[in-house]
mmCIF file of C-alpha atoms in Angstrom:
data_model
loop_
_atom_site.group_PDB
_atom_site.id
_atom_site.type_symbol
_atom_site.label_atom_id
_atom_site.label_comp_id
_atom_site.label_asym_id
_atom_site.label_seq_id
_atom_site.Cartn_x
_atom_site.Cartn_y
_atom_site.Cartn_z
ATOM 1 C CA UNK A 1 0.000 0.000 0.000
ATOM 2 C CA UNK A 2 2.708 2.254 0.613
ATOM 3 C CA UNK A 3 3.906 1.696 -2.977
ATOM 4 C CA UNK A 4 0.591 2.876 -4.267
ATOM 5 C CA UNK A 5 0.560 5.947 -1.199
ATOM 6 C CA UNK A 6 3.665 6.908 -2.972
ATOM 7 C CA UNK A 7 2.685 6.746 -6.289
ATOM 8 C CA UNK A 8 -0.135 9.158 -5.772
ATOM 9 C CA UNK A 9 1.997 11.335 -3.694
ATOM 10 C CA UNK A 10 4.705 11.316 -6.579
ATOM 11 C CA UNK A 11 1.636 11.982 -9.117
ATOM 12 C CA UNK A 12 -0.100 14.945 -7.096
ATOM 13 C CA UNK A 13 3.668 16.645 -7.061
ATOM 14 C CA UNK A 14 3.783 16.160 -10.704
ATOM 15 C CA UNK A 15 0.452 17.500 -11.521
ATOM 16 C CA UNK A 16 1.266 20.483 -8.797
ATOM 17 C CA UNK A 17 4.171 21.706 -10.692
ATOM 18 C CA UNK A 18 2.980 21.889 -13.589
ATOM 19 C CA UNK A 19 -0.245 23.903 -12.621
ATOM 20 C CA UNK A 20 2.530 25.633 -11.061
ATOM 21 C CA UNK A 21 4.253 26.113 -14.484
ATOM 22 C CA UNK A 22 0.713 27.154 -16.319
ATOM 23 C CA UNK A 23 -0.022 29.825 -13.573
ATOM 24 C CA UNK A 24 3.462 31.412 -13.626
ATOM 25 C CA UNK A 25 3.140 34.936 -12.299
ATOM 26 C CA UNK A 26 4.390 37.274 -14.671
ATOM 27 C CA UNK A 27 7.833 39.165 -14.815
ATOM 28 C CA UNK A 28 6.696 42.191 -15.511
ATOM 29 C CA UNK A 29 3.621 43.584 -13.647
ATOM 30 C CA UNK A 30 0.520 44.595 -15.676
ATOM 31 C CA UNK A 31 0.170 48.723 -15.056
ATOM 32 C CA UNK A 32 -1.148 51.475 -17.586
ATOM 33 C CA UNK A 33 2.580 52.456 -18.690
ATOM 34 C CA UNK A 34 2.872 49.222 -21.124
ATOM 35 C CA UNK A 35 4.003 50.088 -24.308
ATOM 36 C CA UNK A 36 1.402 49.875 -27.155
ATOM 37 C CA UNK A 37 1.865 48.723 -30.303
ATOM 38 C CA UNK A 38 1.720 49.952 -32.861
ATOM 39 C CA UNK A 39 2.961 52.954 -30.939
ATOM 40 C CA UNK A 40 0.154 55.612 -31.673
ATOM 41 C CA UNK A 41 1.490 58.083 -28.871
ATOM 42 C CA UNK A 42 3.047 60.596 -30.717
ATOM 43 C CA UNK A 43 0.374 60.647 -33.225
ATOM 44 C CA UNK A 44 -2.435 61.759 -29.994
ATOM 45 C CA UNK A 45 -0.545 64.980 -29.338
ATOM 46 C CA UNK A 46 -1.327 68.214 -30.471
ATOM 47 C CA UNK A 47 1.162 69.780 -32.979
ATOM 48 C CA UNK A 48 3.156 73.231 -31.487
ATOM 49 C CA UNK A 49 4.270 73.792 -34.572
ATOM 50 C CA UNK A 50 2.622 74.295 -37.654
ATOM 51 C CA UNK A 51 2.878 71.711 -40.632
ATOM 52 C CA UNK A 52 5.247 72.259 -43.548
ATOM 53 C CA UNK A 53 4.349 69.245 -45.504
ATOM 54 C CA UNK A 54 2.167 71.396 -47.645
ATOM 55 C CA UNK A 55 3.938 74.500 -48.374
ATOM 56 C CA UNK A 56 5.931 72.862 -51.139
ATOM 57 C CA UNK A 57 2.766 72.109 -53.079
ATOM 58 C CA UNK A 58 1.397 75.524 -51.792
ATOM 59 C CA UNK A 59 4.139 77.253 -53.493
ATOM 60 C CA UNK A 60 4.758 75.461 -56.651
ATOM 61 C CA UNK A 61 1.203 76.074 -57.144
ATOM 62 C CA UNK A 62 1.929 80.039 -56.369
ATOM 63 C CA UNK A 63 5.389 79.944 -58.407
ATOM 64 C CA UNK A 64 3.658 78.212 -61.423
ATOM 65 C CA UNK A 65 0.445 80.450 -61.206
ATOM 66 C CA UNK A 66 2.359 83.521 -61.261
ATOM 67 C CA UNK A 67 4.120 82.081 -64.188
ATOM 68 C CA UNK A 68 0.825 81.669 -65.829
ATOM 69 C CA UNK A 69 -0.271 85.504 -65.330
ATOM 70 C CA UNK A 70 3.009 86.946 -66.301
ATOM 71 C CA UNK A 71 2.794 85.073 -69.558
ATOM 72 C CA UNK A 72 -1.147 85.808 -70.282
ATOM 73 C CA UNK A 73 -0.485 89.469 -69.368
ATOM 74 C CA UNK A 74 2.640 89.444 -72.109
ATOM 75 C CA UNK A 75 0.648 88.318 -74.654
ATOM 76 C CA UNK A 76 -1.950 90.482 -73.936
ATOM 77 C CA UNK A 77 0.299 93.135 -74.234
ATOM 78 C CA UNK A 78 1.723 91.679 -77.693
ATOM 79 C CA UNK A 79 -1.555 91.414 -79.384
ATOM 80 C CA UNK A 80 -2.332 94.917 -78.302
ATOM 81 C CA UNK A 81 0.414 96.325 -79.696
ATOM 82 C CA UNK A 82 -0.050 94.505 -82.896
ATOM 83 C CA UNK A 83 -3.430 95.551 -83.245
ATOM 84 C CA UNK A 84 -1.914 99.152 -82.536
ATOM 85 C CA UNK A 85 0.773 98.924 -85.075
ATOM 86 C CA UNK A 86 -1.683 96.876 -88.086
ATOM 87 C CA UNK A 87 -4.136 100.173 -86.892
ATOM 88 C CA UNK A 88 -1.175 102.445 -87.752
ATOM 89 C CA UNK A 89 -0.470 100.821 -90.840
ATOM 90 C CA UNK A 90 -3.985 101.254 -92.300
ATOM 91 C CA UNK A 91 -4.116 104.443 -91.161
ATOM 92 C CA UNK A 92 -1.316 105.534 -93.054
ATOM 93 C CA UNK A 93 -2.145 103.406 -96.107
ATOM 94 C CA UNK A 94 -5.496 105.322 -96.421
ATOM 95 C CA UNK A 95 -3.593 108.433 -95.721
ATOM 96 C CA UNK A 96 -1.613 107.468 -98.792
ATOM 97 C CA UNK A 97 -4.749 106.501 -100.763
ATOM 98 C CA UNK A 98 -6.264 110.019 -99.871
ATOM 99 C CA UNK A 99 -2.987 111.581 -101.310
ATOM 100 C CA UNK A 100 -2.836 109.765 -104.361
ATOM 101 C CA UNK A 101 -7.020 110.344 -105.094
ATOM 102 C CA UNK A 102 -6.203 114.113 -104.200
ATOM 103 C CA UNK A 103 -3.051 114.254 -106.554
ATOM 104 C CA UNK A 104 -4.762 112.604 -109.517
ATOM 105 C CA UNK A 105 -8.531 113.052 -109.180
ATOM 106 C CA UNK A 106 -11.002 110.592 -108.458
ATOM 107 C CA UNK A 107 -11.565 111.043 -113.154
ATOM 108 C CA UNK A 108 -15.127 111.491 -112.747
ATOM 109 C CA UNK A 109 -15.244 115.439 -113.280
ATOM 110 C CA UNK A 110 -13.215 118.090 -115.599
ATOM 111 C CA UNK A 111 -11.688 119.844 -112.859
ATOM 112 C CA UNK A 112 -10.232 116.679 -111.346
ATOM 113 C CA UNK A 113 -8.785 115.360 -114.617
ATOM 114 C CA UNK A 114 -6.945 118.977 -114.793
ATOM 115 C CA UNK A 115 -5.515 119.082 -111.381
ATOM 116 C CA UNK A 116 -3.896 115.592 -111.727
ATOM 117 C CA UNK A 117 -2.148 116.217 -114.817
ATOM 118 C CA UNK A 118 -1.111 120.179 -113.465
ATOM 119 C CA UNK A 119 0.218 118.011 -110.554
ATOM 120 C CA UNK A 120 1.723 115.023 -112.776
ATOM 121 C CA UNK A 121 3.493 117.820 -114.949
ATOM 122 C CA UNK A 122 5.045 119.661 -111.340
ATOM 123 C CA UNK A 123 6.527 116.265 -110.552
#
């Protein structure tokens, strides 16, 4: 009987240690300081400073709009001064045409037809 007393003695240490082993107390202690991850900390505070990520954008955008104006604004400034210059020009070729039609007579009267060739012999 002793043999068997032992046996079960020997059994219920076993069985003890390892419940032991399953219910091992921790190393570390579980408190509110743990680390979390992913580690979202730094992402809960509030910013001091303000965000330069988007003033790169911000100013290419600026830079290339600016760009955009100067150029439109140039060309404006072309075409009116073409305009001006091809307003010019007809005004002096009508000039011209006035000179020539006063010089040698529009041919429909007398008088005309005399004061073209009085001004065709002075030349």
């Amino acid at each position: 009987m002793r043999s068997l007393d032992s046996k079960l003695t020997h059994l219920m240490h076993i069985s003890s240690s390892s419940t032991a082993k399953m219910m091992r107390v921790p190393r570390q202690s579980f408190s509110t300081a743990a680390r979390i991850h992913p580690n979202i900390v730094p992402h809960l505070r509030p910013r001091r400073k303000m965000p330069f990520g988007w003033m790169k954008p911000v100013g290419v955008v600026l830079v290339v709009g600016y760009g955009v104006k100067t150029y439109l604004d140039m060309a404006q400034k072309r075409r009116q001064a073409q305009l001006e210059y091809i307003e010019r020009e007809q005004a002096a070729m009508r000039q011209q045409n006035e000179l020539l039609m006063d010089m040698y007579g529009d041919r429909s009267s007398l008088e005309s037809l005399e004061k073209a060739i009085e001004f065709y012999e002075k030349r």
